Amino acid sequence: MKGKRSRRRPRTALVLTLTLIAGLGATATATATATATGTAAADDPAYPFRDPRLSVDRRVDDLLSRLTLDEKVSLLHQWQPAIPRLGIQAFKTGTEALHGVAWLGEATVFPQAVGLASTWDPALIRRVGSAVGDEARGFQQERPTGWGLNLWAPVVNPLRDPRWGRNEEGYSEDPYLTSSMATAYGTGLTGGDPEHLKTAPTLKHFLGNNNEADRTTTSSDLRPRVLKEYEEQAFRPAIEADAATGVMSSYNLVNGRPATVNPALDDDVRTWTSQDLLNVTDAYAPNNLISSGSQKYYGTLAEGNAATLKAGIDSFTTDDTNFVPTTTAVKSALADGLLKESDVDTAAGHILDVRVRLGEFDPGGGKYGAIDKSVVNSPAHQKLARRAAADAAVLLKNAGGALPLKASAKDVAVVGPLADTLYTDWYSGTLPYAVTPKAGIAARLGAPVTGSEGVDRISLRNTASGGYVTAGADADGEALKESAGDGTAAQFDVFDWGAGIVTLRSAANGKYIGYNWSNFVNDQVQPNGWFVQQQFALDEQDDGTYLLRYAGYETREPWWSNPVYLGPTSPDGTLGLVAKSEAAHYAKDVVRSGTEEAVAAARGKDAAVVVVGSMPAINGRENDDREDMGLAPSQEALVEAVREANPHTVVVVENSYPTTLGALQEKVPALLWTTHAGQETGNALADVLFGDVNPAGRLTQTWYRSESDLPSILEYDNIKYDRTYQYFKGDPLYEFGYGLSYSSFRYGQVKRVDGGYEVPVTNTGSRAGDEVVQLYTHQRASRDKQPLKQLEAFRRVSLEPGETRTVKLALREKDLAHWDVTRSKWVVESGTYDVLVGASSEDIRSRTSVKVAGETIPARDLTRTTRAENFDDYEGVRLVDESKVRGTAVGASRDGAWLEFADSRWGSGAREFRARVAGAAGKVEVRLGSPSGTLVGTAAVSGTGSVYSYAEVSAPLSATAAKGRQDVYLVLGDGMRLSTFTIR
């Protein structure tokens, strides 16, 4: 572990004296300069905080000593105002840069993060990160309003559940692969020199953030092994490598405590590096903490902000640009004694440390100050975007050599709802151009290709009045109304996104219909917005008519109270929201069958490429988990129809998550998966489909056959619920690490070498290609439940036909450690470990084993105070906050809830049970062997009146209690909380 710079910056007399001495000389020089030039003395580079020859600490101490308390407090909000008297300009935390710079204008858009990780190529991802960092600098060089090089990326929450709405933002279900990609991307963003930052990336979202449903009120239960072995391991390596300069706290609760006040922000995260970190809250999260917010954890904003600062947050992201509520609350907390000025100094010091390292106070902006807008969407970055998109594509199936498409395939049809469009997601940058799949394939062939979106064009006729739903023809559209009109004004293209949700695009002007809080208007280029208001459902009735239901995203919000059905609401027939009883009944007339058009386009062609998938604003995104993991039914039917018409059909699935493809994957000869891959999607797909690029992308998540393979999305215990490839015992559709190639590869015998293992890999195919060599381990025997396999190393290697390369994969003995809950420490157990090397987690090509002389975990010593959270197994309990400040207890959520403490040493016989309990009245039973085993003691609990008020209870244990080693079970009553216990 690296040494930790004290979070509490010393403000000793010596430090102040040294600063003042340095400042006297600086002031004299600055005064002389000001006299000669008329500039403000504070702008002169001779000020110590502006002198790049001094250490970062020295510069921060100097600057901090010059600030008033009010000025220091002003730094704690996301929008930090300028301090003119010192020549300090405004600064903002938080520029989005997940897969390119977002929200600042046209910029290079790379594949979504889950696609970047699918390359399994850290070197490439570092180059992507470097390009994004350059573009962030290019946008920010002139310091526009909202200037800031603190980037909110990457997202490193491991993708334990593929239904998570933000799956597109993360890298992998495996923490090691996640951290490898995060470290690579972050290193590119920083420039690789922690003392001279290109940008300052922030890891999102700390901690246990993998569900969107009720995300500010649900608690992620992270038992110690899941916390240490899984969640923290996704964050820690990037911080240790100085590839990130802080973390963003998540919206959810962790073990009953809001993540915004998680003490691990200070107690753990800051110990992972010797550099100062700048930790920020998620947007508006501070307001969730208080009595008027969703979490109601503290009464006032002053109390909440004080607790947030003390937990390890430095910057409050809230109230948009208005910093007044934050600064007022912090000052109130200071006045009330909830905070000390040293607490403000600490947070302000962390912020200034990052600003100094960004070169803000260096002449010319420091090491990276000369980067200008010429880098934004430069030819080099366009080329890199194309490579990243091609390298990310995963070949899922390739029967009979269907791919690559043969050179003779000149007459090609490209069909499907995503064939001739590119969609962006919430955190995408603005596309500077868009190469669609159809355009990319046409460019590759040098000739036009036949195309069809394969969607139905319909009209909707009110069966009572005979009026048609019509839209405006101008670019801005018009409010939908019923009229006698016909033609394109009354025609709409229906895009099916699954779960009954469709979007309607007006044939009159090519724009999507959306709700603008007053009317339904055809004015959107594509579905978009925080509330995606372009969603509808066509609800078929028993009489064959349809109700047009508004299914906009906000209708699932608890505050929505309006009706959701459409019908005429004014004399001119304008459509509005009405009760179901007043909804118009429409006959749906199919003007043009999308399937028939696609079939006609594909029939007789040399090849047909069907592009299906998702719309990122609809099929799961921030604040919206997915309802299912399948393709939309009409998309699957489209593929089947095209395949029947043309046996040379290949399917591209373009989405952001594992998909339950049902029978589809059995019916088509070739399947290629890509995420939404940015501006170069079409060129990259053409490169892969025609063999200019040999696919080598690999899946970073398990693709399940059914949602029934998964527990509730709210269950975070991967170990107990057999989540991810590490513990899943079922038969996946496609396993973690899976992906095919146009080449074949032979593995030799894996051998142990100094620092790890090596294996010869030979390209036995006829074309050059990349193989992703993966090394997994498995511990054969352990005191604790162990993963079936665990990724420990990987390497993407390029091989010419016939070439053999010996691939070395690092593995240290300490990499075999797991968290020992009996002693709260990492341990490598003595025993035999399998070393498995292959092309995926299931396609193991070579194996060996190693005997490790580690240690044996001793029997639990329950005579020492044992924390209840360190159980081995459980039922009917939740992990809860022991106090509002720190600590985790166990809360019973039903009578008969139990905890197991396996293999516990009783010595010559235990006589007394003692425990700290809070909450409801009841009893704690001590049993042996099982939750219903021998009862050896019962402690009565009278109730403490508060879940945070603990009392000690005790009970004698049976004199006939078994001796030696026992599996001990504690059985709890509903509403009780157990913190610690001893058995003596």
mmCIF file of N, CA, C and O in Angstrom, residues 37 128 171 251 280 311 356 569 687 705 784 874 938:
data_model
loop_
_atom_site.group_PDB
_atom_site.id
_atom_site.type_symbol
_atom_site.label_atom_id
_atom_site.label_comp_id
_atom_site.label_asym_id
_atom_site.label_seq_id
_atom_site.Cartn_x
_atom_site.Cartn_y
_atom_site.Cartn_z
ATOM 1 N N THR A 37 4.190 47.313 -14.876
ATOM 2 C CA THR A 37 3.245 46.880 -15.919
ATOM 3 C C THR A 37 1.812 47.254 -15.654
ATOM 4 O O THR A 37 0.980 47.203 -16.551
ATOM 5 N N VAL A 128 -7.414 5.678 -26.590
ATOM 6 C CA VAL A 128 -8.727 6.333 -26.652
ATOM 7 C C VAL A 128 -8.843 7.372 -25.534
ATOM 8 O O VAL A 128 -9.276 8.504 -25.753
ATOM 9 N N TYR A 171 -17.944 -1.467 -17.818
ATOM 10 C CA TYR A 171 -17.018 -2.267 -18.613
ATOM 11 C C TYR A 171 -17.312 -3.767 -18.590
ATOM 12 O O TYR A 171 -17.322 -4.412 -19.626
ATOM 13 N N TYR A 251 -25.803 7.367 -5.667
ATOM 14 C CA TYR A 251 -27.078 7.791 -5.096
ATOM 15 C C TYR A 251 -27.596 6.846 -4.020
ATOM 16 O O TYR A 251 -28.307 7.258 -3.110
ATOM 17 N N VAL A 280 -16.366 13.855 -5.228
ATOM 18 C CA VAL A 280 -17.539 14.678 -5.502
ATOM 19 C C VAL A 280 -18.810 13.873 -5.253
ATOM 20 O O VAL A 280 -18.796 12.640 -5.277
ATOM 21 N N ALA A 311 -17.274 12.807 5.909
ATOM 22 C CA ALA A 311 -17.152 11.455 5.365
ATOM 23 C C ALA A 311 -16.085 11.359 4.286
ATOM 24 O O ALA A 311 -15.576 10.271 4.015
ATOM 25 N N VAL A 356 -3.927 22.679 -9.115
ATOM 26 C CA VAL A 356 -2.499 22.946 -9.309
ATOM 27 C C VAL A 356 -1.909 21.935 -10.271
ATOM 28 O O VAL A 356 -1.164 22.283 -11.203
ATOM 29 N N THR A 569 -59.116 16.592 -27.651
ATOM 30 C CA THR A 569 -59.410 17.380 -26.453
ATOM 31 C C THR A 569 -59.841 18.803 -26.792
ATOM 32 O O THR A 569 -59.985 19.630 -25.894
ATOM 33 N N ASP A 687 -15.712 -3.194 -42.195
ATOM 34 C CA ASP A 687 -14.370 -3.771 -42.051
ATOM 35 C C ASP A 687 -14.438 -5.206 -41.560
ATOM 36 O O ASP A 687 -13.705 -6.079 -42.040
ATOM 37 N N ARG A 705 -29.544 -17.220 -20.888
ATOM 38 C CA ARG A 705 -30.609 -17.681 -21.772
ATOM 39 C C ARG A 705 -31.954 -17.080 -21.412
ATOM 40 O O ARG A 705 -32.842 -16.939 -22.254
ATOM 41 N N ASP A 784 -13.980 -21.367 2.634
ATOM 42 C CA ASP A 784 -15.072 -20.531 2.164
ATOM 43 C C ASP A 784 -15.476 -20.900 0.740
ATOM 44 O O ASP A 784 -14.684 -21.447 -0.031
ATOM 45 N N TYR A 874 -26.521 -16.710 5.860
ATOM 46 C CA TYR A 874 -27.595 -15.944 6.488
ATOM 47 C C TYR A 874 -28.907 -16.201 5.765
ATOM 48 O O TYR A 874 -28.941 -16.659 4.621
ATOM 49 N N THR A 938 -30.630 -18.443 25.220
ATOM 50 C CA THR A 938 -31.552 -17.433 24.696
ATOM 51 C C THR A 938 -31.363 -16.143 25.471
ATOM 52 O O THR A 938 -31.490 -16.125 26.704
#
